[in-house]
XYZ file of C-alpha atoms in Angstrom:
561
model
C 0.000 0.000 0.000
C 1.321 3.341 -1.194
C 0.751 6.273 1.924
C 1.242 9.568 0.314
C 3.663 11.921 2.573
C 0.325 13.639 4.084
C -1.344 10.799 4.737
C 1.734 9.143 6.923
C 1.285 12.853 8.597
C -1.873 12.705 9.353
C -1.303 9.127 10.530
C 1.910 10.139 13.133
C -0.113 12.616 14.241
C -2.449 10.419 15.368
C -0.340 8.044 17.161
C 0.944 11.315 19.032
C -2.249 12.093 20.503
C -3.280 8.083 21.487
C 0.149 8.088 23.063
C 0.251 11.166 24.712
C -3.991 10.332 25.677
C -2.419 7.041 27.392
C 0.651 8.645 28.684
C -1.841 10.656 30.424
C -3.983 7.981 32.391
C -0.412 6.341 33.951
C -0.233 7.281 37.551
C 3.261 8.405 38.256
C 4.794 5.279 40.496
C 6.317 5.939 43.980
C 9.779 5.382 45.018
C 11.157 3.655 47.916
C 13.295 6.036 49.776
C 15.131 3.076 52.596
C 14.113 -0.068 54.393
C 14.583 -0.524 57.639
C 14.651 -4.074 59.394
C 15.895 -5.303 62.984
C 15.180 -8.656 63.052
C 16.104 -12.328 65.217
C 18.717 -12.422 63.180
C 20.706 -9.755 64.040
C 20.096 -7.018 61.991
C 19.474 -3.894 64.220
C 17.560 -0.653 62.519
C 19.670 -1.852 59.021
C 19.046 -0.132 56.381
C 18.128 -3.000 52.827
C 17.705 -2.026 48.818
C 14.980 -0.234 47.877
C 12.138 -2.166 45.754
C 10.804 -0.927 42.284
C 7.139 -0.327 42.420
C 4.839 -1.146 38.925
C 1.618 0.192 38.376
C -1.338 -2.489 38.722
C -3.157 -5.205 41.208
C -0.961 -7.067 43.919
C -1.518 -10.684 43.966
C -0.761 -13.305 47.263
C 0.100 -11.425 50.334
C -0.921 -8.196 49.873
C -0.377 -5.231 52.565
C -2.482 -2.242 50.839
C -1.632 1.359 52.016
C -5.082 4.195 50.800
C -2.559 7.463 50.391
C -5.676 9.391 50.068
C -8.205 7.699 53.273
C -6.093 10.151 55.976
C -7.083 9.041 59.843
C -6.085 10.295 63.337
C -3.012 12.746 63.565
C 0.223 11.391 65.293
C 1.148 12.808 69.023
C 4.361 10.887 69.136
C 6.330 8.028 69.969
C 8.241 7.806 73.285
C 9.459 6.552 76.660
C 9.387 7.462 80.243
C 11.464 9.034 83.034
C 11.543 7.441 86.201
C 13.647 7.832 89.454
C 15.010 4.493 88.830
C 16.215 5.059 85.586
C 17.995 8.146 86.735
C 19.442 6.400 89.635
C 21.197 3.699 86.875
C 22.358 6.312 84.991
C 23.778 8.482 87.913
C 26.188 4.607 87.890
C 27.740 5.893 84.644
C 30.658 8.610 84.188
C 28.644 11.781 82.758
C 30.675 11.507 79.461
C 28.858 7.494 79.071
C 25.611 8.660 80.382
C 25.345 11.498 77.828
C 26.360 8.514 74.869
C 23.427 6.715 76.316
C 20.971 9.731 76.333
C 21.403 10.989 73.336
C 21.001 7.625 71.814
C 18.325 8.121 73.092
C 16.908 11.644 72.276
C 19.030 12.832 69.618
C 18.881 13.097 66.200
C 21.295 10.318 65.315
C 19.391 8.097 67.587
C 16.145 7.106 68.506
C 14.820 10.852 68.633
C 11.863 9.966 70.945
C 8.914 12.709 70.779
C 7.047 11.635 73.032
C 7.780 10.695 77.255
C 5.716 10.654 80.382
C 6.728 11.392 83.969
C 5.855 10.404 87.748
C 4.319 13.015 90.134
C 5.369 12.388 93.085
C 6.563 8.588 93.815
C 5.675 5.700 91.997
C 6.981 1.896 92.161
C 9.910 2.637 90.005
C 11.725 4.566 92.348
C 14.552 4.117 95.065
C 12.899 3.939 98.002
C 9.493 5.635 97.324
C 6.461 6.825 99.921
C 7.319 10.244 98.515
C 5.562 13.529 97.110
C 5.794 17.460 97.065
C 3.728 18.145 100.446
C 4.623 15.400 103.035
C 3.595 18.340 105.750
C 0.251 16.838 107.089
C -2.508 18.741 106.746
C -0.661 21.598 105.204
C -3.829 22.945 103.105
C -1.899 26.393 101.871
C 1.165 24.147 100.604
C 3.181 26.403 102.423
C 5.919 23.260 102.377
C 5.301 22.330 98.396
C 8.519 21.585 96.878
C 9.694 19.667 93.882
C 13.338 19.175 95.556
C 12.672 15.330 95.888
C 13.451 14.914 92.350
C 16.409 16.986 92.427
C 18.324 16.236 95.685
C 20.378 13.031 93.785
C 21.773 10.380 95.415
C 24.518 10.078 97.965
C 27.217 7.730 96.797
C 27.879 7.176 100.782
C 24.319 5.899 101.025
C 24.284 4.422 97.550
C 27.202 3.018 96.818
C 28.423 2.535 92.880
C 26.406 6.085 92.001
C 29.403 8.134 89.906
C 27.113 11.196 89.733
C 25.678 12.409 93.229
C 23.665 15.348 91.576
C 21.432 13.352 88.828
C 17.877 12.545 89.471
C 14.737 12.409 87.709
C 14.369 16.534 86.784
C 18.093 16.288 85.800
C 17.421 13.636 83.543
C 14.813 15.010 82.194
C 16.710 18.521 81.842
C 19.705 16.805 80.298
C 16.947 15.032 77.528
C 15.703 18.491 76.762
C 18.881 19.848 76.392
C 19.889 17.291 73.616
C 16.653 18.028 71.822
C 17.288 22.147 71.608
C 20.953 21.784 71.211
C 20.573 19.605 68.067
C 17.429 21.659 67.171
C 15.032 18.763 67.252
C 11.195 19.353 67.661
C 10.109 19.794 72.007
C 9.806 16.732 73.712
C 5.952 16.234 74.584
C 5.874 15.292 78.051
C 2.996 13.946 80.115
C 2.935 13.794 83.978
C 1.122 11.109 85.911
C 0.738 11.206 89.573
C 0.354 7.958 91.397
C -1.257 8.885 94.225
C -2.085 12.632 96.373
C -0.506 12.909 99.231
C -1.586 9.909 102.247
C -2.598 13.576 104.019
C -5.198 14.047 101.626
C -6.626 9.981 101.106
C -9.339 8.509 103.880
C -6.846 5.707 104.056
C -4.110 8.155 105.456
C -1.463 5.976 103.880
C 0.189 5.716 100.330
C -0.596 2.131 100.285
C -1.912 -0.733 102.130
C -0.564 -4.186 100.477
C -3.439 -6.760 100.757
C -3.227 -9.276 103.957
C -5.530 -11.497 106.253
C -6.860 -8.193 107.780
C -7.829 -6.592 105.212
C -9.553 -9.774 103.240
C -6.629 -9.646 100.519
C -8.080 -6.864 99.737
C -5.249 -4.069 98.883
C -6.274 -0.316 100.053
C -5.275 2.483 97.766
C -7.656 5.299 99.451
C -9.641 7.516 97.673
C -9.334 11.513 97.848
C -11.210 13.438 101.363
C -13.973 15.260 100.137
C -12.081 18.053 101.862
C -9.173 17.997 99.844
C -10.409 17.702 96.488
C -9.765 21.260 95.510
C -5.965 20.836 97.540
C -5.062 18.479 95.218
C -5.793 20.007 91.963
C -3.449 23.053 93.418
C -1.066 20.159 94.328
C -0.824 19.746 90.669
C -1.335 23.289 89.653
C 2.117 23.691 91.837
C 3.832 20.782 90.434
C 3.766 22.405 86.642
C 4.494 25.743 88.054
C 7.359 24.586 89.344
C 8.912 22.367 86.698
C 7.855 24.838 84.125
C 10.331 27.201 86.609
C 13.127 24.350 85.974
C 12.486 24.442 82.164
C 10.230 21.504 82.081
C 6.847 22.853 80.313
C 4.608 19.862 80.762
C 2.742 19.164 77.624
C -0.267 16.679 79.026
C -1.560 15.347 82.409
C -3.546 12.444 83.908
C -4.925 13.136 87.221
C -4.042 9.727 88.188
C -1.918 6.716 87.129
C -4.512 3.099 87.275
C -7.285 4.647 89.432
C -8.234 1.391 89.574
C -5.854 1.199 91.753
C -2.905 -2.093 91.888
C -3.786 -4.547 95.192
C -1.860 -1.984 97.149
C 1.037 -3.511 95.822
C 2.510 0.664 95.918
C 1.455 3.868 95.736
C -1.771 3.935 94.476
C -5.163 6.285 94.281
C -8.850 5.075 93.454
C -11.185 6.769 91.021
C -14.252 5.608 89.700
C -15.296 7.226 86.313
C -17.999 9.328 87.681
C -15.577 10.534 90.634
C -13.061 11.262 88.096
C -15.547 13.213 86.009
C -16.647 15.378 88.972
C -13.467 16.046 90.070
C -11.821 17.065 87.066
C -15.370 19.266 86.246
C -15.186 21.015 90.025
C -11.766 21.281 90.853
C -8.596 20.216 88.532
C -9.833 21.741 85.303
C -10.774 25.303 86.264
C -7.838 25.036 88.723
C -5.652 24.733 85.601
C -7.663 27.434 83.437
C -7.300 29.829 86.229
C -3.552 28.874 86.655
C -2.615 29.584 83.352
C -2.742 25.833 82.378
C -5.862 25.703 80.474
C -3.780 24.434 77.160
C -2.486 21.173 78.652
C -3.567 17.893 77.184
C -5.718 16.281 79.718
C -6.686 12.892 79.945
C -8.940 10.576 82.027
C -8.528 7.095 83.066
C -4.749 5.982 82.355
C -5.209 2.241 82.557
C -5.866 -1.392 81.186
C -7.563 -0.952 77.411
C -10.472 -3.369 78.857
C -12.067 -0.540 80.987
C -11.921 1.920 78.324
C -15.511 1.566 76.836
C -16.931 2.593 79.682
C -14.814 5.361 81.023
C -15.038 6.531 77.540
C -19.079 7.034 77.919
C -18.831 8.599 81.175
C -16.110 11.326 80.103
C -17.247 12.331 76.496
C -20.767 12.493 77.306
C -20.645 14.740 79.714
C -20.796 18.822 77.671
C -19.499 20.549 81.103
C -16.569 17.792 81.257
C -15.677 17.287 77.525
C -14.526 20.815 77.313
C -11.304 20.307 79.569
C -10.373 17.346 77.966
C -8.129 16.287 75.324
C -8.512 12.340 75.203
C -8.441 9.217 77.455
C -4.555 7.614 78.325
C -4.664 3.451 78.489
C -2.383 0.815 79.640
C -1.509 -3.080 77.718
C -1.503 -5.031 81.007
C -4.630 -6.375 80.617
C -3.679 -9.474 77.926
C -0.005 -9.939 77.062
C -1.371 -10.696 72.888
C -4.994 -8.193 72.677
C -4.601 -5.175 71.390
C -8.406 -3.925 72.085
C -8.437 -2.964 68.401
C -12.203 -3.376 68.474
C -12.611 -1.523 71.513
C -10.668 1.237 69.987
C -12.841 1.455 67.052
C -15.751 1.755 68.987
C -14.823 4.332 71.509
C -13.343 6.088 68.069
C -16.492 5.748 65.991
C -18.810 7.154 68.831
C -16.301 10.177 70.133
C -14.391 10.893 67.252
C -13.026 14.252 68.303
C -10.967 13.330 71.392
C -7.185 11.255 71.271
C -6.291 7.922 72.257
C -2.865 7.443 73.807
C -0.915 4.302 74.983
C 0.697 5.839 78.090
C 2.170 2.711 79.434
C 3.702 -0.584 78.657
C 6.247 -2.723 79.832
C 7.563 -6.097 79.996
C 6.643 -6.564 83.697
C 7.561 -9.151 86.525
C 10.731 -9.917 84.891
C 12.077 -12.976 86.259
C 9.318 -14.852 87.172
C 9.436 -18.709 87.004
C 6.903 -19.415 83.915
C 4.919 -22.011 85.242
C 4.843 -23.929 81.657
C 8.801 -24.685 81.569
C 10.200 -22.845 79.004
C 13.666 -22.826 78.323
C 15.476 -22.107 75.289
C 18.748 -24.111 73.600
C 20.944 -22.846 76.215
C 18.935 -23.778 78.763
C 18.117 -20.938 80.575
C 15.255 -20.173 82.517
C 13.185 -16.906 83.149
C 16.476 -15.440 83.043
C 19.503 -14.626 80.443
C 18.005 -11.641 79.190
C 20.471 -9.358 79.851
C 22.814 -9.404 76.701
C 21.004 -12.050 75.348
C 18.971 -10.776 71.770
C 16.893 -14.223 71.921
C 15.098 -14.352 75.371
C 13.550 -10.542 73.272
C 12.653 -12.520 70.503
C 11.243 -15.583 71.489
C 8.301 -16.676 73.866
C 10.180 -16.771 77.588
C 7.925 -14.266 78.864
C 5.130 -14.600 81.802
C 3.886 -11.483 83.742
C 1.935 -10.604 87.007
C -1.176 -12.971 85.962
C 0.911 -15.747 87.130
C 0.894 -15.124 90.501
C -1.834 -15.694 92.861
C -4.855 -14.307 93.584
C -4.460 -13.509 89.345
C -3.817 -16.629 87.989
C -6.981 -17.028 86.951
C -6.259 -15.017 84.124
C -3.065 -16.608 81.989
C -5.259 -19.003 80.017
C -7.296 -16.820 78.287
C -5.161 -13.303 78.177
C -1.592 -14.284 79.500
C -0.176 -17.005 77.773
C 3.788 -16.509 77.806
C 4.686 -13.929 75.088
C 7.230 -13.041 72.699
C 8.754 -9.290 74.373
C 9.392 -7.832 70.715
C 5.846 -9.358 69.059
C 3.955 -7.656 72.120
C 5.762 -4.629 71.850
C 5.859 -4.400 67.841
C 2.231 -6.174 67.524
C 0.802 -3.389 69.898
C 2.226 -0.460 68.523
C 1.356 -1.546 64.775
C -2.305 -2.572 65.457
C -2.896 0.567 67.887
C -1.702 3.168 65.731
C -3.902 1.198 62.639
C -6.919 2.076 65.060
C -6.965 5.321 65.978
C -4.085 5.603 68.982
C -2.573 9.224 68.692
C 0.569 8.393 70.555
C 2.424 5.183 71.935
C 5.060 5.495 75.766
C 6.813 2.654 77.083
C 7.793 2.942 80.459
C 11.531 3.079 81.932
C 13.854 3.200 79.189
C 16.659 2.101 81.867
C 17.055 -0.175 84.363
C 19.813 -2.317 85.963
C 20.627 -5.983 84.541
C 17.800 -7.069 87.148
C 15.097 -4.570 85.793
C 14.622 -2.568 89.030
C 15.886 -0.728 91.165
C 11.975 -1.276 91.968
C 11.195 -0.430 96.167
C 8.421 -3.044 96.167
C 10.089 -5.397 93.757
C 8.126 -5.439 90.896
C 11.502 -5.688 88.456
C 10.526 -5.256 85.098
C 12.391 -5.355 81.635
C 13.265 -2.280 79.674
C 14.651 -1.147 76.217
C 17.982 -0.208 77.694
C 19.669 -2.403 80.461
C 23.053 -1.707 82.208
C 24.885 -3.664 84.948
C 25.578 -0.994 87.285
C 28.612 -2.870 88.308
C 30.264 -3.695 85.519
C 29.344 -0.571 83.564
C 27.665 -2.397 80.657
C 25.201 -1.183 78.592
C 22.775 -3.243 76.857
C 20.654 -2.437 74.132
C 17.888 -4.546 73.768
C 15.802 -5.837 70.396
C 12.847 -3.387 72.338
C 15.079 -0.629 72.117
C 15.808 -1.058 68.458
C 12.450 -1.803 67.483
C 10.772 1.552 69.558
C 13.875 3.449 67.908
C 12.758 2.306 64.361
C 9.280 3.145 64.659
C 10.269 6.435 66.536
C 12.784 7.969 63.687
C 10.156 7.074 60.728
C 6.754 7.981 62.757
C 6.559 11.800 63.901
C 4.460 14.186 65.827
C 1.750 15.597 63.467
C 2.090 12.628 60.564
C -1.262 11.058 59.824
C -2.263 7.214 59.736
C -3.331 6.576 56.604
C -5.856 3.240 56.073
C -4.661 0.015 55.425
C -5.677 -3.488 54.145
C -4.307 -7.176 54.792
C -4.730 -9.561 52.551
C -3.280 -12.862 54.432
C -3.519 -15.535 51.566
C -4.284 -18.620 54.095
C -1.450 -17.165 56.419
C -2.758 -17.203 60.203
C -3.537 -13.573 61.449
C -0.851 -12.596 63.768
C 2.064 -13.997 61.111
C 2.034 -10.409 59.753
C 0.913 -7.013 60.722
C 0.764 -3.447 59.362
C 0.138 0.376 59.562
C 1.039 3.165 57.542
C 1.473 7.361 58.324
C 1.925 10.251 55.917
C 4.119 13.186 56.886
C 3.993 16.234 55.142
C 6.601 15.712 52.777
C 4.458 12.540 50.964
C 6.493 10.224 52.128
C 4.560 6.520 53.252
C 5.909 4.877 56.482
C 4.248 0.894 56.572
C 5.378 -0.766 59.611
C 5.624 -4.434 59.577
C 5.500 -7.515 61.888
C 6.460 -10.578 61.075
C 5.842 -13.153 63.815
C 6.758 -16.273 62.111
C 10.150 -17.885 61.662
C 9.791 -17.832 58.025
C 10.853 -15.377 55.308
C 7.984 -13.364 53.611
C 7.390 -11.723 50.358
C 4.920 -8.815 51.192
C 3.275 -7.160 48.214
C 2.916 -3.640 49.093
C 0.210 -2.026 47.269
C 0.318 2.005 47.713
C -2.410 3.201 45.939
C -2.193 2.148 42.132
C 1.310 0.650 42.375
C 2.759 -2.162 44.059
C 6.113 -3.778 45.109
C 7.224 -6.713 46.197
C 8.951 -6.275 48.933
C 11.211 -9.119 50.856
C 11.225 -9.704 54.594
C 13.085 -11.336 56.848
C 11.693 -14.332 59.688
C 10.811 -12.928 62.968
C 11.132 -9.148 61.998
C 10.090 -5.597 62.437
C 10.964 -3.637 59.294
C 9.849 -0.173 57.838
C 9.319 0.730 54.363
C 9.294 4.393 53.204
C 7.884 5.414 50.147
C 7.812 8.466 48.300
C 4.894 9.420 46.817
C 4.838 11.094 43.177
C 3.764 14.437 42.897
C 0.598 14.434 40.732
């Protein structure tokens, strides 16, 4: 066939347009920027080659990312202070201890955003039975003073301590000093009291451990009618004061577990509706009237299982709602639930307030796990000091173990996994609707104390105070990986699993947007057995290799449009 010259014209003018018509209907792929993976293994926060993404449907194990379906906005992700983890730090030279802190809050290393305090004593501390007024019946607070957390610790009394001047407001001042020196964003801090002041309980004491003569029944006492309105100035003092010592506090819970603990240690009972009137009566115009009126409130600060209900109480209430900024919860109710259902609920039917983990831990470290585990070297309950598998395998029992509780380890204790419960937790509660995720410590010694009622627990960093040794566990690595790719004021974006026959807690995801368009997924992988994990991210995918019994972190860039 002959085609004249403006025919064949006419003709590649044609195939311009179709091209340039179907150039136009390709979505411009993303880009993996770095992959992060700590892993069983040993890999620790490594960085692995990016993946190609193609534009179409993922097929087998899919983990689809919605760029566009935008949920909650981020708080943070974080640790705590405690006396205790001061007083093992005050054990290293101040040249070590600032290596260790700003692994901890710097830049180059886990960059935490988020932390919580104790007000007053708590069971992580020295000696405890401690707050700001110990003068009885001093209503004026003529004697309030926040020295307690400054006075240190006398290496005559405490042998081993290198540093007699460090306590808890030092640590936290030397934290906030790494964060403005390096110009990273404010540390968001939250303060918790465990209990008022015995002065102001009916039970006159900060704790009375259960016994014969009590019916096993621990005492935490509840606040004197009397002395309501004392304690909200108590803690109208309290940020006064620290915001004096260049500590602005950035939220508050009026009360740490006001379910109280067995009076196992200091401890203060509220029910919901006692909470509600105190914080409408007393603590929240106390802290409009003392300048405090922008702090982040929040109720309850305890086990996810009570949450429905304390949820109801708060956010129905018009007078109370206004002074509030969300409801804190606790893990220790099931070593494996998450509450993710609860979560959605309390989400779907008070969507304007914040959900925030304020407390986890690996507690009762060191218990004897009443099903026999022990691992090829043959330890027992023990070992996990230096030792990356006890973190990643199941060696773990906690308080529902011991008696009057042991009721409870069939259903919602089983022995754990301490990375999967950390890793599985923070993945599945940021997915639904959590704000903002705080362990607990971030130091203890190689037993996981000191603790004055002996309640030793584990935590992300561990040093023998005797040998000097620092030990950074799989936790730490795993809270520092989340931390450095998950920021204050990203947003969780909606995500999909599809598990091709796989059981449901192999593998795990969630997924932020920051304001650059870059994708963070988090995954789990439980099982100790490689995965391929097709990552769909809107109209692309990627298949994207990970490792047996991992945490890793995939961040994608999104193309501009």
């Amino acid at each position: 066939m002959n085609i004249g010259p403006s025919r064949l014209l006419i003709m590649l003018f044609i195939l311009t347009l179709v091209a340039g018509c179907n150039g136009a209907r390709q979505t411009p792929a993303p880009r993996t920027l770095e992959i992060l993976v700590t892993s069983e293994a040993g890999q620790k926060q490594a960085a692995l080659p990016g993946v190609p993404f193609q534009e179409g449907r993922a097929q087998g194990l899919v983990v689809q990312v919605f760029p566009d379906v935008k949920k909650q906005t981020i708080d943070g992700i974080g640790t705590s202070f405690t006396e205790s983890s001061a007083f093992v730090l005050a054990h290293l030279d101040p040249a070590r201890r600032r290596q260790v802190m700003e692994r901890i809050y710097g830049l180059d290393g886990a960059n935490f955003s988020l932390a919580r305090t104790h007000m007053g004593a708590c069971d992580f501390c020295v000696e405890g039975r401690y707050s700001y007024a110990d003068v009885a019946d001093d209503a004026e607070l003529q004697h309030f003073s926040i020295q307690p957390d400054r006075e240190g610790f006398d290496p005559a009394r405490y042998p081993g301590v290198r540093d007699a001047a460090y306590d808890l407001l030092p640590m936290i001042q030397e934290a906030l000093a790494i964060k403005e020196q390096q110009g990273s964003a404010p540390l968001r801090i939250i303060a918790s009291a465990w209990t008022a002041p015995p002065w102001m309980k009916d039970s006159e004491a900060w704790y009375v451990p259960a016994s014969a003569e009590n019916n096993w029944q621990g005492v935490a006492g509840s606040l004197k009618p009397e002395h309501e309105a004392t304690y909200a100035r108590y803690i109208t003092r309290y940020l006064d004061a620290y915001a004096d010592a260049g500590v602005p506090l950035w939220g508050l819970t009026p009360v740490n577990e006001p379910h109280g603990n067995g009076g196992h240690w200091e401890s203060m009972n509220f029910s919901p509706e006692s909470q509600a009137a105190f914080i409408k009566t007393h603590l929240g115009p106390a802290l409009r009237d003392a300048g405090h009126g922008d702090i982040r409130l929040l109720a309850f600060d305890q086990n996810r299982d009570g949450l429905q209900h304390w949820a109801d109480v708060m956010f129905n209430d018009p007078e109370l709602r206004s002074y509030l900024y969300g409801i804190a919860v606790h893990w220790y109710s099931s070593t494996f639930k998450v509450y993710e259902d609860v979560l959605d609920r309390v989400h779907d039917q008070h969507p304007a307030y914040s959900l925030l983990h304020s407390e986890g831990c690996i507690d009762d470290l060191g218990k004897v796990a009443p099903e026999g585990y022990r691992d090829p070297e043959g330890y027992q309950e023990e070992g996990w000091f230096g030792n990356d598998t006890f973190w990643w395998n199941r060696t773990c029992s906690d308080w529902a173990y011991t008696a009057p509780w042991d009721w409870a380890k069939a259903d919602d204790h089983p022995l754990y996994t301490p990375v999967h419960r950390y890793a599985r937790n923070i993945i599945v509660s940021l997915d639904h609707w959590l704000t903002g995720w705080v362990d607990w410590n971030i130091v203890l010694n190689s037993r996981g104390g000191p603790n004055h009622v002996g309640n030793f627990c584990g935590a992300p960093i561990m040093i023998d105070t005797a040998q000097g040794e620092v030990y950074y566990t799989p936790v730490f690595d795993v809270l520092s990986q989340f931390s450095r790719t998950i920021r204050p004021g990203d947003v969780a974006l909606q995500t999909a699993r599809q598990l091709d026959g796989l059981d449901p807690d192999t593998l795990h995801a969630c997924a932020t947007l920051n304001d650059q368009g870059v994708v963070s997924v988090q995954l789990l992988n439980t099982s100790g057995e490689a995965l391929t994990v097709n990552l769909q991210v809107g109209a692309h995918h990627a298949a994207v290799p990970m490792a047996a019994n991992a945490v890793q972190t995939v961040r994608v860039q999104l193309a501009a449009q």
